[in-house]
Amino acid sequence: PDRIAGVIFEPVALEAGVWIPPANFVRGLRKLADTHGWFFIADEVETGLGRTGTMWGIEHFGVAPDLISIGKALGGGLMPLGAVLGDERSMGTHDVIAGTTFGGHPAACVAATVTIDIMQRDRIPERSARLGGKALRRVKEWEDLSIVGETRGLGLAIGVEIVSDKRTKARDNDVAREVFFDCVRGGVIPLYDYEMNVLRIQPPLTIEEPLLDKALDGMETALRKHSR
């Protein structure tokens, strides 16, 4: 343990299929980090800035990280930008000089500050929670279909498992791929990673509600086509 500097994890593993860890696991990880003096680091590159219905995904678990890594949405979809946040204890222990060739680009930093201002002004995380909750209630109804296993989500990050056996939850990557392409042909592009069995619903947090409903209609049509 004395050779470990920190533990880093995603509050919700979106790329892995929207896996939401049990709260006691996250709290246990925090306790383990405290016991051994490790940094407890939340990777919020995808889950942060309102995606899961709160400003930070870690908020769902009632623990505070020492450090947070953020990116992607920070630039408002306009500029590439990443950042690390931390409290004074975590960031101020030693004087460190960190230099990058293009770090701190003025235009990117302006984009980030404007993005954060708009998110707070328009209550974007709360909107994500409201629209995501409504969408998940509908998506849960798809579990009655023969090819749908578990559905899960937080905010506007929702995963739909495609299975060949509902009892064993055996993955069906082939049907997942076919459903994905049928969605695309119907005008909807869910997030999908090749050789995965989970289709992800992660629209822009500013999506208009009727458009989200229409996208769910398209996904449901594709799912029903392949259900027995």
PDB file of C-alpha atoms in Angstrom:
ATOM      1  CA  PRO A   1       0.000   0.000   0.000  1.00  0.00           C
ATOM      2  CA  ASP A   2       2.849   2.431   0.690  1.00  0.00           C
ATOM      3  CA  ARG A   3       3.852   2.315  -2.992  1.00  0.00           C
ATOM      4  CA  ILE A   4       0.415   3.438  -4.191  1.00  0.00           C
ATOM      5  CA  ALA A   5      -0.099   7.180  -4.695  1.00  0.00           C
ATOM      6  CA  GLY A   6      -3.802   7.147  -5.415  1.00  0.00           C
ATOM      7  CA  VAL A   7      -6.826   5.356  -6.780  1.00  0.00           C
ATOM      8  CA  ILE A   8      -8.685   6.751  -9.787  1.00  0.00           C
ATOM      9  CA  PHE A   9     -12.081   5.624 -10.996  1.00  0.00           C
ATOM     10  CA  GLU A  10     -15.120   6.724 -12.988  1.00  0.00           C
ATOM     11  CA  PRO A  11     -18.178   7.356 -10.796  1.00  0.00           C
ATOM     12  CA  VAL A  12     -20.203   5.724 -13.580  1.00  0.00           C
ATOM     13  CA  ALA A  13     -18.330   3.615 -16.141  1.00  0.00           C
ATOM     14  CA  LEU A  14     -20.023   4.883 -19.288  1.00  0.00           C
ATOM     15  CA  GLU A  15     -17.708   3.324 -21.881  1.00  0.00           C
ATOM     16  CA  ALA A  16     -18.055  -0.033 -20.132  1.00  0.00           C
ATOM     17  CA  GLY A  17     -21.835   0.026 -20.592  1.00  0.00           C
ATOM     18  CA  VAL A  18     -23.125   2.567 -18.061  1.00  0.00           C
ATOM     19  CA  TRP A  19     -22.115   0.515 -15.039  1.00  0.00           C
ATOM     20  CA  ILE A  20     -23.231   2.204 -11.819  1.00  0.00           C
ATOM     21  CA  PRO A  21     -21.276   0.979  -8.782  1.00  0.00           C
ATOM     22  CA  PRO A  22     -23.020   0.321  -5.455  1.00  0.00           C
ATOM     23  CA  ALA A  23     -22.734   3.285  -3.099  1.00  0.00           C
ATOM     24  CA  ASN A  24     -21.092   1.111  -0.436  1.00  0.00           C
ATOM     25  CA  PHE A  25     -18.317   0.228  -2.908  1.00  0.00           C
ATOM     26  CA  VAL A  26     -17.515   3.894  -3.516  1.00  0.00           C
ATOM     27  CA  ARG A  27     -17.638   4.705   0.187  1.00  0.00           C
ATOM     28  CA  GLY A  28     -15.433   1.702   0.888  1.00  0.00           C
ATOM     29  CA  LEU A  29     -12.932   2.896  -1.696  1.00  0.00           C
ATOM     30  CA  ARG A  30     -12.881   6.310  -0.024  1.00  0.00           C
ATOM     31  CA  LYS A  31     -12.268   4.663   3.351  1.00  0.00           C
ATOM     32  CA  LEU A  32      -9.480   2.514   1.906  1.00  0.00           C
ATOM     33  CA  ALA A  33      -7.801   5.586   0.427  1.00  0.00           C
ATOM     34  CA  ASP A  34      -8.038   7.404   3.756  1.00  0.00           C
ATOM     35  CA  THR A  35      -6.600   4.430   5.630  1.00  0.00           C
ATOM     36  CA  HIS A  36      -3.502   4.243   3.431  1.00  0.00           C
ATOM     37  CA  GLY A  37      -3.073   7.943   2.647  1.00  0.00           C
ATOM     38  CA  TRP A  38      -3.880   7.573  -1.040  1.00  0.00           C
ATOM     39  CA  PHE A  39      -5.390  10.243  -3.224  1.00  0.00           C
ATOM     40  CA  PHE A  40      -9.021   9.459  -4.041  1.00  0.00           C
ATOM     41  CA  ILE A  41      -9.463  10.658  -7.634  1.00  0.00           C
ATOM     42  CA  ALA A  42     -12.730  10.876  -9.558  1.00  0.00           C
ATOM     43  CA  ASP A  43     -12.400  10.716 -13.346  1.00  0.00           C
ATOM     44  CA  GLU A  44     -15.239  13.033 -14.354  1.00  0.00           C
ATOM     45  CA  VAL A  45     -14.205  13.498 -17.984  1.00  0.00           C
ATOM     46  CA  GLU A  46     -17.460  11.889 -19.127  1.00  0.00           C
ATOM     47  CA  THR A  47     -19.634  11.902 -16.018  1.00  0.00           C
ATOM     48  CA  GLY A  48     -18.936  15.468 -14.942  1.00  0.00           C
ATOM     49  CA  LEU A  49     -20.626  18.750 -15.823  1.00  0.00           C
ATOM     50  CA  GLY A  50     -24.192  17.530 -15.559  1.00  0.00           C
ATOM     51  CA  ARG A  51     -24.161  14.302 -17.563  1.00  0.00           C
ATOM     52  CA  THR A  52     -25.534  12.146 -14.724  1.00  0.00           C
ATOM     53  CA  GLY A  53     -27.991  14.703 -13.388  1.00  0.00           C
ATOM     54  CA  THR A  54     -25.622  16.349 -10.908  1.00  0.00           C
ATOM     55  CA  MET A  55     -22.689  18.648 -11.578  1.00  0.00           C
ATOM     56  CA  TRP A  56     -20.321  15.785 -10.725  1.00  0.00           C
ATOM     57  CA  GLY A  57     -21.076  12.087 -10.927  1.00  0.00           C
ATOM     58  CA  ILE A  58     -19.402  11.451  -7.575  1.00  0.00           C
ATOM     59  CA  GLU A  59     -22.181  13.439  -5.867  1.00  0.00           C
ATOM     60  CA  HIS A  60     -24.515  10.450  -6.213  1.00  0.00           C
ATOM     61  CA  PHE A  61     -22.452   8.498  -3.681  1.00  0.00           C
ATOM     62  CA  GLY A  62     -22.126  10.970  -0.826  1.00  0.00           C
ATOM     63  CA  VAL A  63     -18.334  11.125  -0.742  1.00  0.00           C
ATOM     64  CA  ALA A  64     -15.877  13.857  -1.691  1.00  0.00           C
ATOM     65  CA  PRO A  65     -12.819  13.137  -3.842  1.00  0.00           C
ATOM     66  CA  ASP A  66      -9.393  14.678  -3.339  1.00  0.00           C
ATOM     67  CA  LEU A  67      -8.953  15.334  -7.046  1.00  0.00           C
ATOM     68  CA  ILE A  68     -11.275  15.523 -10.055  1.00  0.00           C
ATOM     69  CA  SER A  69     -10.183  15.217 -13.684  1.00  0.00           C
ATOM     70  CA  ILE A  70     -12.452  16.924 -16.209  1.00  0.00           C
ATOM     71  CA  GLY A  71     -12.511  17.510 -19.959  1.00  0.00           C
ATOM     72  CA  LYS A  72     -14.676  17.043 -23.058  1.00  0.00           C
ATOM     73  CA  ALA A  73     -17.757  19.102 -22.128  1.00  0.00           C
ATOM     74  CA  LEU A  74     -15.611  21.677 -20.339  1.00  0.00           C
ATOM     75  CA  GLY A  75     -14.908  23.402 -23.648  1.00  0.00           C
ATOM     76  CA  GLY A  76     -18.586  23.639 -24.516  1.00  0.00           C
ATOM     77  CA  GLY A  77     -18.184  21.471 -27.603  1.00  0.00           C
ATOM     78  CA  LEU A  78     -16.080  24.227 -29.156  1.00  0.00           C
ATOM     79  CA  MET A  79     -12.579  24.050 -27.715  1.00  0.00           C
ATOM     80  CA  PRO A  80     -10.463  21.118 -26.468  1.00  0.00           C
ATOM     81  CA  LEU A  81      -9.698  21.600 -22.800  1.00  0.00           C
ATOM     82  CA  GLY A  82      -8.961  19.485 -19.751  1.00  0.00           C
ATOM     83  CA  ALA A  83      -8.412  20.374 -16.120  1.00  0.00           C
ATOM     84  CA  VAL A  84      -7.702  18.943 -12.689  1.00  0.00           C
ATOM     85  CA  LEU A  85      -9.554  20.203  -9.621  1.00  0.00           C
ATOM     86  CA  GLY A  86      -8.530  19.639  -6.039  1.00  0.00           C
ATOM     87  CA  ASP A  87      -8.705  21.097  -2.566  1.00  0.00           C
ATOM     88  CA  GLU A  88      -5.812  22.972  -0.962  1.00  0.00           C
ATOM     89  CA  ARG A  89      -4.592  19.903   0.902  1.00  0.00           C
ATOM     90  CA  SER A  90      -4.347  17.908  -2.310  1.00  0.00           C
ATOM     91  CA  MET A  91      -3.044  20.611  -4.640  1.00  0.00           C
ATOM     92  CA  GLY A  92      -0.905  22.703  -2.310  1.00  0.00           C
ATOM     93  CA  THR A  93       1.372  20.207  -0.579  1.00  0.00           C
ATOM     94  CA  HIS A  94       4.397  20.778  -2.842  1.00  0.00           C
ATOM     95  CA  ASP A  95       5.498  23.451  -5.279  1.00  0.00           C
ATOM     96  CA  VAL A  96       5.389  21.893  -8.728  1.00  0.00           C
ATOM     97  CA  ILE A  97       6.087  23.445 -12.103  1.00  0.00           C
ATOM     98  CA  ALA A  98       3.986  21.869 -14.835  1.00  0.00           C
ATOM     99  CA  GLY A  99       4.427  23.108 -18.386  1.00  0.00           C
ATOM    100  CA  THR A 100       2.686  22.214 -21.632  1.00  0.00           C
ATOM    101  CA  THR A 101       3.121  23.498 -25.156  1.00  0.00           C
ATOM    102  CA  PHE A 102      -0.462  24.617 -25.665  1.00  0.00           C
ATOM    103  CA  GLY A 103      -1.812  24.509 -22.105  1.00  0.00           C
ATOM    104  CA  GLY A 104      -3.999  27.318 -20.844  1.00  0.00           C
ATOM    105  CA  HIS A 105      -5.063  28.472 -24.311  1.00  0.00           C
ATOM    106  CA  PRO A 106      -6.953  31.754 -23.715  1.00  0.00           C
ATOM    107  CA  ALA A 107      -9.834  30.982 -26.092  1.00  0.00           C
ATOM    108  CA  ALA A 108     -10.323  27.530 -24.564  1.00  0.00           C
ATOM    109  CA  CYS A 109     -10.361  28.996 -21.057  1.00  0.00           C
ATOM    110  CA  VAL A 110     -12.950  31.595 -22.089  1.00  0.00           C
ATOM    111  CA  ALA A 111     -15.086  28.822 -23.597  1.00  0.00           C
ATOM    112  CA  ALA A 112     -14.861  26.908 -20.317  1.00  0.00           C
ATOM    113  CA  THR A 113     -15.884  29.837 -18.128  1.00  0.00           C
ATOM    114  CA  VAL A 114     -18.826  30.660 -20.391  1.00  0.00           C
ATOM    115  CA  THR A 115     -19.857  26.989 -20.444  1.00  0.00           C
ATOM    116  CA  ILE A 116     -19.874  26.810 -16.643  1.00  0.00           C
ATOM    117  CA  ASP A 117     -21.777  30.100 -16.374  1.00  0.00           C
ATOM    118  CA  ILE A 118     -24.488  28.876 -18.757  1.00  0.00           C
ATOM    119  CA  MET A 119     -24.751  25.502 -17.028  1.00  0.00           C
ATOM    120  CA  GLN A 120     -25.352  27.219 -13.707  1.00  0.00           C
ATOM    121  CA  ARG A 121     -27.660  29.887 -15.128  1.00  0.00           C
ATOM    122  CA  ASP A 122     -29.851  27.431 -17.026  1.00  0.00           C
ATOM    123  CA  ARG A 123     -29.620  24.691 -14.379  1.00  0.00           C
ATOM    124  CA  ILE A 124     -28.389  22.179 -16.935  1.00  0.00           C
ATOM    125  CA  PRO A 125     -27.584  19.388 -14.424  1.00  0.00           C
ATOM    126  CA  GLU A 126     -31.124  19.620 -13.017  1.00  0.00           C
ATOM    127  CA  ARG A 127     -32.499  19.499 -16.548  1.00  0.00           C
ATOM    128  CA  SER A 128     -30.402  16.410 -17.239  1.00  0.00           C
ATOM    129  CA  ALA A 129     -31.846  14.748 -14.129  1.00  0.00           C
ATOM    130  CA  ARG A 130     -35.415  15.581 -15.146  1.00  0.00           C
ATOM    131  CA  LEU A 131     -35.168  14.512 -18.797  1.00  0.00           C
ATOM    132  CA  GLY A 132     -33.027  11.506 -17.926  1.00  0.00           C
ATOM    133  CA  GLY A 133     -35.493  10.340 -15.292  1.00  0.00           C
ATOM    134  CA  LYS A 134     -38.346  10.585 -17.766  1.00  0.00           C
ATOM    135  CA  ALA A 135     -36.369   8.763 -20.459  1.00  0.00           C
ATOM    136  CA  LEU A 136     -35.268   5.999 -18.077  1.00  0.00           C
ATOM    137  CA  ARG A 137     -38.849   5.335 -16.999  1.00  0.00           C
ATOM    138  CA  ARG A 138     -39.721   4.685 -20.628  1.00  0.00           C
ATOM    139  CA  VAL A 139     -36.569   2.672 -21.297  1.00  0.00           C
ATOM    140  CA  LYS A 140     -37.340   0.448 -18.291  1.00  0.00           C
ATOM    141  CA  GLU A 141     -40.499  -0.655 -20.115  1.00  0.00           C
ATOM    142  CA  TRP A 142     -38.278  -2.132 -22.832  1.00  0.00           C
ATOM    143  CA  GLU A 143     -37.145  -4.819 -20.388  1.00  0.00           C
ATOM    144  CA  ASP A 144     -40.336  -6.657 -21.379  1.00  0.00           C
ATOM    145  CA  LEU A 145     -38.815  -7.226 -24.841  1.00  0.00           C
ATOM    146  CA  SER A 146     -37.124 -10.577 -25.389  1.00  0.00           C
ATOM    147  CA  ILE A 147     -33.738  -9.147 -26.389  1.00  0.00           C
ATOM    148  CA  VAL A 148     -33.436  -6.513 -23.659  1.00  0.00           C
ATOM    149  CA  GLY A 149     -31.664  -7.409 -20.424  1.00  0.00           C
ATOM    150  CA  GLU A 150     -31.006  -4.758 -17.825  1.00  0.00           C
ATOM    151  CA  THR A 151     -31.540  -1.061 -18.451  1.00  0.00           C
ATOM    152  CA  ARG A 152     -29.838   1.447 -16.178  1.00  0.00           C
ATOM    153  CA  GLY A 153     -28.893   5.073 -16.022  1.00  0.00           C
ATOM    154  CA  LEU A 154     -28.340   8.318 -14.179  1.00  0.00           C
ATOM    155  CA  GLY A 155     -29.359  11.594 -15.759  1.00  0.00           C
ATOM    156  CA  LEU A 156     -28.844  11.604 -19.518  1.00  0.00           C
ATOM    157  CA  ALA A 157     -26.559   8.571 -19.449  1.00  0.00           C
ATOM    158  CA  ILE A 158     -28.608   5.438 -20.048  1.00  0.00           C
ATOM    159  CA  GLY A 159     -27.554   1.940 -21.099  1.00  0.00           C
ATOM    160  CA  VAL A 160     -29.660  -0.778 -22.742  1.00  0.00           C
ATOM    161  CA  GLU A 161     -28.294  -4.333 -22.603  1.00  0.00           C
ATOM    162  CA  ILE A 162     -28.972  -6.661 -25.527  1.00  0.00           C
ATOM    163  CA  VAL A 163     -29.079 -10.330 -24.479  1.00  0.00           C
ATOM    164  CA  SER A 164     -29.763 -13.728 -26.015  1.00  0.00           C
ATOM    165  CA  ASP A 165     -31.183 -15.172 -22.792  1.00  0.00           C
ATOM    166  CA  LYS A 166     -33.072 -13.006 -20.316  1.00  0.00           C
ATOM    167  CA  ARG A 167     -32.552 -15.479 -17.471  1.00  0.00           C
ATOM    168  CA  THR A 168     -28.764 -15.770 -17.756  1.00  0.00           C
ATOM    169  CA  LYS A 169     -28.313 -12.274 -19.267  1.00  0.00           C
ATOM    170  CA  ALA A 170     -25.987 -13.799 -21.888  1.00  0.00           C
ATOM    171  CA  ARG A 171     -24.600 -11.045 -24.098  1.00  0.00           C
ATOM    172  CA  ASP A 172     -25.719 -10.844 -27.716  1.00  0.00           C
ATOM    173  CA  ASN A 173     -23.211  -8.635 -29.480  1.00  0.00           C
ATOM    174  CA  ASP A 174     -24.458  -9.627 -32.936  1.00  0.00           C
ATOM    175  CA  VAL A 175     -28.043  -8.539 -32.325  1.00  0.00           C
ATOM    176  CA  ALA A 176     -26.803  -5.393 -30.580  1.00  0.00           C
ATOM    177  CA  ARG A 177     -24.929  -4.512 -33.759  1.00  0.00           C
ATOM    178  CA  GLU A 178     -28.007  -5.164 -35.900  1.00  0.00           C
ATOM    179  CA  VAL A 179     -30.181  -3.041 -33.616  1.00  0.00           C
ATOM    180  CA  PHE A 180     -27.608  -0.249 -33.785  1.00  0.00           C
ATOM    181  CA  PHE A 181     -27.628  -0.192 -37.585  1.00  0.00           C
ATOM    182  CA  ASP A 182     -31.430  -0.281 -37.651  1.00  0.00           C
ATOM    183  CA  CYS A 183     -31.420   2.705 -35.297  1.00  0.00           C
ATOM    184  CA  VAL A 184     -29.078   4.536 -37.657  1.00  0.00           C
ATOM    185  CA  ARG A 185     -31.258   3.711 -40.650  1.00  0.00           C
ATOM    186  CA  GLY A 186     -34.175   5.137 -38.682  1.00  0.00           C
ATOM    187  CA  GLY A 187     -32.346   8.406 -38.039  1.00  0.00           C
ATOM    188  CA  VAL A 188     -31.096   7.732 -34.495  1.00  0.00           C
ATOM    189  CA  ILE A 189     -27.453   7.183 -33.543  1.00  0.00           C
ATOM    190  CA  PRO A 190     -27.077   5.685 -30.056  1.00  0.00           C
ATOM    191  CA  LEU A 191     -23.558   5.368 -28.709  1.00  0.00           C
ATOM    192  CA  TYR A 192     -22.282   1.899 -29.488  1.00  0.00           C
ATOM    193  CA  ASP A 193     -18.855   0.303 -29.220  1.00  0.00           C
ATOM    194  CA  TYR A 194     -18.060  -2.566 -31.575  1.00  0.00           C
ATOM    195  CA  GLU A 195     -18.271  -5.986 -29.892  1.00  0.00           C
ATOM    196  CA  MET A 196     -20.316  -4.584 -27.010  1.00  0.00           C
ATOM    197  CA  ASN A 197     -23.894  -5.534 -26.146  1.00  0.00           C
ATOM    198  CA  VAL A 198     -24.944  -2.191 -24.682  1.00  0.00           C
ATOM    199  CA  LEU A 199     -26.519   0.683 -26.588  1.00  0.00           C
ATOM    200  CA  ARG A 200     -26.039   4.006 -24.824  1.00  0.00           C
ATOM    201  CA  ILE A 201     -28.352   6.999 -24.793  1.00  0.00           C
ATOM    202  CA  GLN A 202     -26.210  10.086 -24.168  1.00  0.00           C
ATOM    203  CA  PRO A 203     -27.704  13.044 -26.040  1.00  0.00           C
ATOM    204  CA  PRO A 204     -26.604  16.653 -25.633  1.00  0.00           C
ATOM    205  CA  LEU A 205     -27.773  17.977 -22.279  1.00  0.00           C
ATOM    206  CA  THR A 206     -29.546  20.761 -24.177  1.00  0.00           C
ATOM    207  CA  ILE A 207     -31.575  18.408 -26.389  1.00  0.00           C
ATOM    208  CA  GLU A 208     -35.163  19.506 -26.911  1.00  0.00           C
ATOM    209  CA  GLU A 209     -37.616  17.205 -25.172  1.00  0.00           C
ATOM    210  CA  PRO A 210     -39.681  16.348 -28.309  1.00  0.00           C
ATOM    211  CA  LEU A 211     -36.473  15.387 -30.125  1.00  0.00           C
ATOM    212  CA  LEU A 212     -35.464  13.084 -27.269  1.00  0.00           C
ATOM    213  CA  ASP A 213     -38.904  11.456 -27.396  1.00  0.00           C
ATOM    214  CA  LYS A 214     -38.519  10.964 -31.153  1.00  0.00           C
ATOM    215  CA  ALA A 215     -35.107   9.360 -30.678  1.00  0.00           C
ATOM    216  CA  LEU A 216     -36.551   6.945 -28.116  1.00  0.00           C
ATOM    217  CA  ASP A 217     -39.329   6.103 -30.586  1.00  0.00           C
ATOM    218  CA  GLY A 218     -36.688   5.176 -33.158  1.00  0.00           C
ATOM    219  CA  MET A 219     -34.763   3.001 -30.735  1.00  0.00           C
ATOM    220  CA  GLU A 220     -37.906   1.222 -29.600  1.00  0.00           C
ATOM    221  CA  THR A 221     -38.864   0.475 -33.211  1.00  0.00           C
ATOM    222  CA  ALA A 222     -35.453  -1.101 -33.841  1.00  0.00           C
ATOM    223  CA  LEU A 223     -35.611  -3.142 -30.630  1.00  0.00           C
ATOM    224  CA  ARG A 224     -39.095  -4.445 -31.366  1.00  0.00           C
ATOM    225  CA  LYS A 225     -38.018  -5.496 -34.860  1.00  0.00           C
ATOM    226  CA  HIS A 226     -35.508  -7.934 -33.375  1.00  0.00           C
ATOM    227  CA  SER A 227     -37.592  -9.129 -30.415  1.00  0.00           C
ATOM    228  CA  ARG A 228     -39.328 -12.471 -30.573  1.00  0.00           C
TER     229      ARG A 228
END
